[in-house]
Coordinates of C-alpha atoms and ligand atoms in Angstrom, one line a residue:
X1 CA -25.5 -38.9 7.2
X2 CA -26.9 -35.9 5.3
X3 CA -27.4 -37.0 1.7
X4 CA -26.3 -34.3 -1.1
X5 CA -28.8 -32.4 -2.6
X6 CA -30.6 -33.7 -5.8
X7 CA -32.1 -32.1 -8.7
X8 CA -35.4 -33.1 -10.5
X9 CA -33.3 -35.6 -12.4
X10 CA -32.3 -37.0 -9.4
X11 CA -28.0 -36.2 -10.6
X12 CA -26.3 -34.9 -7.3
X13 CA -26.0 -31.2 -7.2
X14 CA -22.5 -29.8 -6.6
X15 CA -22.3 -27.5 -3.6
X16 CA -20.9 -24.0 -4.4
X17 CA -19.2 -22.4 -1.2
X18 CA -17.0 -19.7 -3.3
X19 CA -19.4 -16.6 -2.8
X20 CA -16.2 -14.5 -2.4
X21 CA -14.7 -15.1 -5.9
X22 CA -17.9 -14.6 -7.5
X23 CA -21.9 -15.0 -6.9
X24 CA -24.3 -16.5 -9.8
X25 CA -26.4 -13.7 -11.3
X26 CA -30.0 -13.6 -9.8
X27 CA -32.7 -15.0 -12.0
X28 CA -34.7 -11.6 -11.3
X29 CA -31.4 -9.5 -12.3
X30 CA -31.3 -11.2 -15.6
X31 CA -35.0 -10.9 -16.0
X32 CA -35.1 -6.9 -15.8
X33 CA -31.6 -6.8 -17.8
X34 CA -33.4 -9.0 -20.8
X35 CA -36.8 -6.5 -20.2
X36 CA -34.4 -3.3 -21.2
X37 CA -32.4 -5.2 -23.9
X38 CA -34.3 -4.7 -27.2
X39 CA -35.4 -0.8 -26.0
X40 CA -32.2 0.3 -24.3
X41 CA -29.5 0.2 -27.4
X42 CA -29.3 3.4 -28.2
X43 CA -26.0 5.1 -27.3
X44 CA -26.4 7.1 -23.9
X45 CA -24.3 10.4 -24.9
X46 CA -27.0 11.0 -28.2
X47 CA -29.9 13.0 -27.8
X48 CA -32.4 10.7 -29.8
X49 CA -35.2 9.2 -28.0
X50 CA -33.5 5.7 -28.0
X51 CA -30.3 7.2 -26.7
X52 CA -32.5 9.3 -24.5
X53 CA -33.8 6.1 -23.1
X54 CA -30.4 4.3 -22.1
X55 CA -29.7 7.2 -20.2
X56 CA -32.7 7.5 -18.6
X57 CA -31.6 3.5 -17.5
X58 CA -28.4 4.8 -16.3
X59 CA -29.9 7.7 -14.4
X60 CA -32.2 5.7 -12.5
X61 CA -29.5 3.2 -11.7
X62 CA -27.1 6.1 -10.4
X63 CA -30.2 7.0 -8.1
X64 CA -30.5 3.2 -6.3
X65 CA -27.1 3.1 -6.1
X66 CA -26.5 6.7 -4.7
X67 CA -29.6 5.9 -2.0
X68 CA -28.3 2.1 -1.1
X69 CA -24.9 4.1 0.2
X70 CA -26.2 7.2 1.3
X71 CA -24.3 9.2 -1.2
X72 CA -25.5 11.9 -3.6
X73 CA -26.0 11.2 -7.3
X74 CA -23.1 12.9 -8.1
X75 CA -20.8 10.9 -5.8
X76 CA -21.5 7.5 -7.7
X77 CA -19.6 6.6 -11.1
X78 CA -19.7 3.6 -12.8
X79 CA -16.8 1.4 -14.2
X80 CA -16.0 -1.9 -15.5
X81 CA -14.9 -3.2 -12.4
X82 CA -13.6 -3.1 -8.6
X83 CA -9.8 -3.4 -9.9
X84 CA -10.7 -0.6 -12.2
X85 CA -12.3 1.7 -9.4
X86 CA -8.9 0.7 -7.4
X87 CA -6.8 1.7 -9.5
X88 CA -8.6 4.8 -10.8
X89 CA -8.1 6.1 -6.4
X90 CA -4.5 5.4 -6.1
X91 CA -3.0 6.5 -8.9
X92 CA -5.4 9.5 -9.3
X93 CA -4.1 10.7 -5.9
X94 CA -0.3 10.0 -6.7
X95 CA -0.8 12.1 -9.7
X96 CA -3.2 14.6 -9.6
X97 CA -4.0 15.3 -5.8
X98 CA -0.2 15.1 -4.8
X99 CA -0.1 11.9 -2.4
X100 CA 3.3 10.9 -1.6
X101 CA 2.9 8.8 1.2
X102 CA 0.5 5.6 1.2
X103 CA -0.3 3.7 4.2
X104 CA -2.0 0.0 3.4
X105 CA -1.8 -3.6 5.1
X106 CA 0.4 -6.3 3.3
X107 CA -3.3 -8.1 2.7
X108 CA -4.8 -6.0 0.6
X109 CA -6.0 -7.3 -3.1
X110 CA -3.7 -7.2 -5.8
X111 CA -5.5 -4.7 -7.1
X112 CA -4.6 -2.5 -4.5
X113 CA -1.4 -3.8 -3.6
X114 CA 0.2 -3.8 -7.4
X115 CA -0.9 0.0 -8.0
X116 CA 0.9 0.9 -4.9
X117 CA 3.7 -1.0 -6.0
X118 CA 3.6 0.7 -9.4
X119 CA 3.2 4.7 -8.1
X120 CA 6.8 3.3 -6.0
X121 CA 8.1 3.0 -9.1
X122 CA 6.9 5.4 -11.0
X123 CA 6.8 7.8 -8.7
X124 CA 9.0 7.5 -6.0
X125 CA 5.8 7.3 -3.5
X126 CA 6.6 5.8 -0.2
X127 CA 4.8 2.8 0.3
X128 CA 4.3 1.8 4.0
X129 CA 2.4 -1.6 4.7
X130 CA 1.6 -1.2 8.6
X131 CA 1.9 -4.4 10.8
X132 CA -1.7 -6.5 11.3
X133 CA -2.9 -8.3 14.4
X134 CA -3.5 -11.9 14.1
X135 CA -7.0 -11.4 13.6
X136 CA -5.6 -9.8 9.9
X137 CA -6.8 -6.3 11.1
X138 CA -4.2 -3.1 10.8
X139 CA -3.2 -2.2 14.2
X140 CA -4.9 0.7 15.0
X141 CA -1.7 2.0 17.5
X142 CA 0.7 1.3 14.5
X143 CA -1.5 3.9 12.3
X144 CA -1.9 6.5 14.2
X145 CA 1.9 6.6 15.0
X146 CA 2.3 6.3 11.1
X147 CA 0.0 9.3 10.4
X148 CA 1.2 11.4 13.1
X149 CA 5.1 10.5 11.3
X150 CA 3.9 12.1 8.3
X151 CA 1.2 14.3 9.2
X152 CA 3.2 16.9 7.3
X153 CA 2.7 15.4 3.8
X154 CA -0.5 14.4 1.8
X155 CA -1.2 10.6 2.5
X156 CA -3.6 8.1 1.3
X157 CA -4.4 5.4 3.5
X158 CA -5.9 2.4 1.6
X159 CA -7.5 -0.3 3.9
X160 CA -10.3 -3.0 2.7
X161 CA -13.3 -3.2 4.5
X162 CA -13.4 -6.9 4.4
X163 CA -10.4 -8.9 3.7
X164 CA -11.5 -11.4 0.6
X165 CA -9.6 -14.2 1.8
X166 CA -10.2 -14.7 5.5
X167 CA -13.3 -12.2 5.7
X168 CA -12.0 -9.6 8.9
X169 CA -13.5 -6.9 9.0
X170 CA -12.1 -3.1 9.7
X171 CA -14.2 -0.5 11.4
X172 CA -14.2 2.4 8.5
X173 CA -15.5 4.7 11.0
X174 CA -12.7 4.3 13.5
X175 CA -10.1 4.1 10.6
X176 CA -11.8 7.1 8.9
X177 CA -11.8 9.3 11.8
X178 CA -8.1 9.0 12.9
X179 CA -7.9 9.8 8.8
X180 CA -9.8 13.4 9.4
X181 CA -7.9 13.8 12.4
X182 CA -4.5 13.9 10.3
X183 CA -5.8 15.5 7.1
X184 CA -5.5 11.7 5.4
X185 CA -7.4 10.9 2.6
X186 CA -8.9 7.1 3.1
X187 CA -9.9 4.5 0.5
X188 CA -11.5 1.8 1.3
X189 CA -12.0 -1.6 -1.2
X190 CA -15.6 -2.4 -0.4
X191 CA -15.9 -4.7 -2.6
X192 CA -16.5 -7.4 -0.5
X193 CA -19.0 -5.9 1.9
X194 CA -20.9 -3.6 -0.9
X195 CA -24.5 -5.0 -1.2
X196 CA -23.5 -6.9 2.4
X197 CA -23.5 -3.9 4.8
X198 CA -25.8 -0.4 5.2
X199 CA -23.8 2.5 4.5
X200 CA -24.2 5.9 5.1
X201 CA -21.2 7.7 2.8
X202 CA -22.9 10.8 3.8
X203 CA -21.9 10.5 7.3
X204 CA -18.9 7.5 7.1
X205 CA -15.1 9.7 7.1
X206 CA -14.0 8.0 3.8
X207 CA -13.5 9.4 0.6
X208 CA -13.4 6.7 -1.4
X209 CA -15.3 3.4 -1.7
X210 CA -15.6 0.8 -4.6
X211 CA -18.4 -2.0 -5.1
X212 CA -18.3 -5.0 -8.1
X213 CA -21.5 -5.8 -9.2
X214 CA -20.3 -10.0 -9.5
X215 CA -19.7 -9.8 -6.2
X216 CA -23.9 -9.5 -5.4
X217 CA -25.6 -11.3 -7.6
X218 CA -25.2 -8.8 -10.5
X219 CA -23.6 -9.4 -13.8
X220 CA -19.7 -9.6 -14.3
X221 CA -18.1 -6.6 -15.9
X222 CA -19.3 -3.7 -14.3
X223 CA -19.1 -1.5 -11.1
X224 CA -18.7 1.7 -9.1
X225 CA -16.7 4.0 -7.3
X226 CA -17.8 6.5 -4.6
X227 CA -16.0 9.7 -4.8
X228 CA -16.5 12.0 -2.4
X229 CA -17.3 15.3 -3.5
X230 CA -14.6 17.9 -3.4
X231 CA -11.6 15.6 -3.4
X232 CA -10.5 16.8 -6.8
X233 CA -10.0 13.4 -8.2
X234 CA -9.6 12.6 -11.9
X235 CA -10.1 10.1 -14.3
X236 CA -8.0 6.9 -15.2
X237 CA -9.2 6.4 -18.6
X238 CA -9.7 9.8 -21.4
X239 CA -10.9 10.2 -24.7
X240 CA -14.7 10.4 -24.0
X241 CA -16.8 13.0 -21.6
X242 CA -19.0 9.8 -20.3
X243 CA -19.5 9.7 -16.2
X244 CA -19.5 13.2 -16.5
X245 CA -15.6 13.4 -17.3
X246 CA -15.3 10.5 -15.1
X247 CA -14.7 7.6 -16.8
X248 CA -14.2 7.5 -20.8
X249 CA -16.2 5.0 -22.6
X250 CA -19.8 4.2 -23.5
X251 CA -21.7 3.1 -21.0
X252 CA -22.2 -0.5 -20.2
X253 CA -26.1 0.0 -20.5
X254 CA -27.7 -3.5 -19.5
X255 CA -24.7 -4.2 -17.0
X256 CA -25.6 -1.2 -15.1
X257 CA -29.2 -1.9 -15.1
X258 CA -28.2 -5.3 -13.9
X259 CA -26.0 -3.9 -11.1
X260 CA -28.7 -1.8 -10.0
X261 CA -31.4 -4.3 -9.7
X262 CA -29.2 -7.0 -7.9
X263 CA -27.8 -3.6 -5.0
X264 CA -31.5 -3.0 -5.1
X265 CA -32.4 -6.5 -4.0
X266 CA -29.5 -6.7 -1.6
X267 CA -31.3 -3.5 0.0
X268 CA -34.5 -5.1 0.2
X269 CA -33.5 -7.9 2.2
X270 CA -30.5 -7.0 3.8
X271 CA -31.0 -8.3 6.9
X272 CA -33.1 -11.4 6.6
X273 CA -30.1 -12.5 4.4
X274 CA -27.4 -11.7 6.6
X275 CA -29.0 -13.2 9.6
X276 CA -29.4 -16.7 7.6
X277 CA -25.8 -16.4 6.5
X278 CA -24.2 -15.8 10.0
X279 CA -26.2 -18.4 11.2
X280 CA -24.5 -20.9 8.6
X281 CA -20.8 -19.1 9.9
X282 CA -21.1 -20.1 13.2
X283 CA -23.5 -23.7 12.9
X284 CA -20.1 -24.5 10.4
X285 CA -17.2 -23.4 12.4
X286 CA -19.3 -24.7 15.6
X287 CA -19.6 -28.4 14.0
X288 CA -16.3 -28.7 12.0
X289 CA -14.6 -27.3 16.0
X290 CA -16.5 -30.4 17.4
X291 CA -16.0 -32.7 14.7
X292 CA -12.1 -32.1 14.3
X293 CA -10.6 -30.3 17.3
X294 CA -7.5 -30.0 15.7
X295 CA -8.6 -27.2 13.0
X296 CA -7.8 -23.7 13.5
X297 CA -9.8 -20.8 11.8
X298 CA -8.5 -17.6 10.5
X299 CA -10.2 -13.4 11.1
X300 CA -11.6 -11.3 13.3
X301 CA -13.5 -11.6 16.6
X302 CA -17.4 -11.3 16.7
X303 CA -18.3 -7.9 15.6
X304 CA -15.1 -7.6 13.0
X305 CA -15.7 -11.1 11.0
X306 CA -17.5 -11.2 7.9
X307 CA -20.1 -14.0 8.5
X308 CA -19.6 -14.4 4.4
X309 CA -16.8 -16.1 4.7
X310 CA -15.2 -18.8 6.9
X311 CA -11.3 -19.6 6.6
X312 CA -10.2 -22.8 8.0
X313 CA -7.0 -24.2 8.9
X314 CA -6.4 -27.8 8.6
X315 CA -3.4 -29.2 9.6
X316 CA -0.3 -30.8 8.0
X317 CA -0.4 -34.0 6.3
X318 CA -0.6 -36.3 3.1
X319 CA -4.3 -35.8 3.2
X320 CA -4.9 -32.2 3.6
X321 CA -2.1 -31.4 0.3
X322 CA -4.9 -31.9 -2.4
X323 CA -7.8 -31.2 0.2
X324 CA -9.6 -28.5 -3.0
X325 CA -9.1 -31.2 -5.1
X326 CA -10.7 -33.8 -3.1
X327 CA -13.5 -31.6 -2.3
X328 CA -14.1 -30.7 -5.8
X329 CA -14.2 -34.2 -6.9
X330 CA -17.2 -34.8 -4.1
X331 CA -18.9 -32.0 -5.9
X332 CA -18.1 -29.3 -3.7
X333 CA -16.4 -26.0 -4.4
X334 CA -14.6 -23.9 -1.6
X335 CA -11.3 -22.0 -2.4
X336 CA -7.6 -21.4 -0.8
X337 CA -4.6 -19.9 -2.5
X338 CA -4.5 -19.0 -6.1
X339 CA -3.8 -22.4 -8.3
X340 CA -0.4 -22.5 -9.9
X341 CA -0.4 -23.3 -13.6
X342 CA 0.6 -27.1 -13.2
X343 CA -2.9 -27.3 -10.9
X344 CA -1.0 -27.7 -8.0
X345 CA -2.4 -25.8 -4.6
X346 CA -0.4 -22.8 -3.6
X347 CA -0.9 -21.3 -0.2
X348 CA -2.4 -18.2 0.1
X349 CA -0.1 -15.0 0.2
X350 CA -2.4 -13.3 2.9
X351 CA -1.7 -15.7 5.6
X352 CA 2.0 -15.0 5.5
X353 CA 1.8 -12.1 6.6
X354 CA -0.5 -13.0 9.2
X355 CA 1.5 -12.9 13.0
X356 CA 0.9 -16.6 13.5
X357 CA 2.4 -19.2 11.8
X358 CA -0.1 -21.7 10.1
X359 CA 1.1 -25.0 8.8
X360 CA -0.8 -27.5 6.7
X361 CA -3.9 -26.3 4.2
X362 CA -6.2 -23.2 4.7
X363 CA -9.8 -23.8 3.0
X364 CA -12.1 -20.8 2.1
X365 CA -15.6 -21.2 2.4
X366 CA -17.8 -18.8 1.3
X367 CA -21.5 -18.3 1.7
X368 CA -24.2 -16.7 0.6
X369 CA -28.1 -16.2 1.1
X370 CA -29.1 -19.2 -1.0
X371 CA -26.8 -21.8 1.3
X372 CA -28.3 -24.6 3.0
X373 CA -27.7 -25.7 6.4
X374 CA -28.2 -29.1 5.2
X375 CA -25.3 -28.7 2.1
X376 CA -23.2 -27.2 5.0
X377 CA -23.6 -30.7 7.0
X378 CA -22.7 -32.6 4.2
X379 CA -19.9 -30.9 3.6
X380 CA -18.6 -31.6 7.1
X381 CA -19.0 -34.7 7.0
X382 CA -17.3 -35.7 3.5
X383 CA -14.1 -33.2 5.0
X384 CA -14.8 -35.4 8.4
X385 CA -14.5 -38.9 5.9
X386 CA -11.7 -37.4 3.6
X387 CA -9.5 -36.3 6.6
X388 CA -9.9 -39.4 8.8
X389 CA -11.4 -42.6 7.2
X390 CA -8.8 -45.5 6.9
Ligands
PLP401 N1 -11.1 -6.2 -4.2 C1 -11.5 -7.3 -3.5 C2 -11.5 -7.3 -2.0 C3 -11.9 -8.4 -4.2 O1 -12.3 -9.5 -3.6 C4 -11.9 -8.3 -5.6 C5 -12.3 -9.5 -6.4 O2 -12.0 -10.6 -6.1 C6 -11.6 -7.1 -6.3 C7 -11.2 -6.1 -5.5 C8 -11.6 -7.0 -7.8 O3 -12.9 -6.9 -8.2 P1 -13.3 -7.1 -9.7 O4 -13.3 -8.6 -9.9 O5 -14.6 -6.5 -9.9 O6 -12.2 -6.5 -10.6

């Protein structure tokens, strides 16, 4: 049996496997934030050498971003967040670049989902949320016959790269291209592949990405949107000429430093980090398969799965109700639907909509770089004692 990890104290060290919700910061991000936080104070908008200095910081950041997506410097702006940057797209299309027609999945994040909702409301957008495969992808048929529908009015199509929950994955060029081919305008939420995947915005057919720097090992609180230049977009928030007219408010100096350094170190070792992770994915799903046959997993096939994250079905039955619960109380901490306010485990509202009907508990794992193979076993085998010891 593979013993849980220790620290030098020799107290049992809990197992984090929620990557998705949110990554610790990396010690060498919070070393170059702490190196800039005594110099870099001045405000970025005066022209005094300290303020001079803080924007010099969020110059050079604009520059690693810009190059780690293959976009120009003036195609990268930074916010406070990924709901922030969503929000900012589809309501700056609704009203200023005269969208009336959105096309989305019933999976995307709230963030996506409730802004949609809200330019319904306010208005009168139609809202279409286009039918999924039971890998959680948007059928590909379904859109095209949706954009060629409507092909005579401006639409936005808003479709994540990859789904948060259960980790599928769309092709953004093959969705971007049927895009250009109707004159649609696409958005993709990134924020779960940005500092994960190479991209090339330069050359990708989308207008619109979004990355969240909590997401890769950056500090919380700040973020970016890609805008792709000429698309006219405007600002969400006014009152300031910051992000060059972009987004009102000074800058968050030391978290944009901090999101730069952690996209640079996702650059650095892109694939050496992605090739451990995937290996976890399938040594995981591979032993949980053999160890209980009756477990189902959720997402795409090889090639549109994110290896980040691995969902996992287990079926109905007094022990599987509290299964989070039970984990976290063995030191581990994975993730399924959102937790109502009495603590209770809700299910998650993406696998509803989902083609196939799932019964009993879904678990999210999520992984990351710093994952052990070893935690991973132990984990199997406490869900292995929890789900069948009598
Ligand atoms: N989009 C996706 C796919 C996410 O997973 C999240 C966060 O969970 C967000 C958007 C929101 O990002 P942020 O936490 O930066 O607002």
């Amino acid at each position: 049996m593979a013993a849980l990890p220790t620290d030098q104290l020799g107290m049992k060290k809990r197992i984090y496997l929620d990557y998705a919700a949110t990554t610790p910061m990396l010690p060498q991000v919070w070393h170059a934030m702490q190196d800039i936080h005594d110099k870099a104070y001045g405000n970025p908008s005066s022209i005094h050498a300290e303020g001079r200095l803080s924007r010099t910081v969020i110059e050079e950041a604009r520059k690693v971003v810009a190059h780690h997506i293959g976009a120009s410097l003036g195609e990268v702006f930074f916010t406070s967040c990924g709901t922030e940057c969503n929000n900012m797209i589809i309501r700056s299309c609704v009203r200023d670049l005269g969208v009336r027609t959105i096309l989305t999945s019933p999976i995307e994040h709230p963030s996506v989902l409730e802004t949609c909702h809200y330019v319904r409301e306010q208005y009168g957008v139609e809202v279409t949320l286009l039918p999924l495969t039971a890998f959680g992808l948007v059928d590909m048929q379904a859109l095209e016959d949706a954009l060629s529908r409507n092909s005579d009015k401006k639409v936005l199509v808003s479709l994540m790269h990859v789904n948060n929950e259960i980790g599928c994955m769309h092709d953004l060029n093959a969705v971007g291209q049927l895009c250009r081919t109707y004159g649609a305008l696409f958005h993709s939420d990134t924020v779960q592949s940005v500092g994960f995947h190479h991209f090339n915005m330069e050359a990708l057919p989308v207008d619109f990405i979004v990355g969240s720097s909590h997401k890769f090992y950056g500090p919380k609180g700040v973020g970016f949107v890609f805008i792709k230049s000429g698309t006219g977009l405007r600002p969400l928030l006014f009152g300031g000429s910051q992000e060059r007219n972009m987004r009102s408010g000074t800058e968050n100096i030391l978290g944009i430093h901090g999101l730069a350094q952690a996209i640079q170190l996702a650059d650095d070792n892109l694939e050496s980090r992605m090739d451990h992770v995937s290996h976890l994915f399938t040594t995981m799903k591979a032993s949980l398969q053999h160890t209980m046959p009756e477990i189902t997993f959720n997402g795409g096939p090889e090639g549109a799965q994110s290896p980040k994250i691995l969902s996992v079905n287990f079926p109905p039955g007094p022990r599987t109700d509290m299964l989070l619960l039970h984990l976290d109380i063995e030191g581990i901490s994975a993730s399924g639907g959102s937790a109502c306010s009495s603590g209770a485990e809700t299910p998650s509202p993406v696998l509803k909509y989902l083609p196939i009907v799932r019964e009993g508990r879904t678990v999210r794992f999520s992984f990351a770089s710093m994952t052990t193979g070893e935690e991973l076993l132990h984990v199997t085998e406490v869900l292995h004692r929890l789900l069948y010891s009598t």
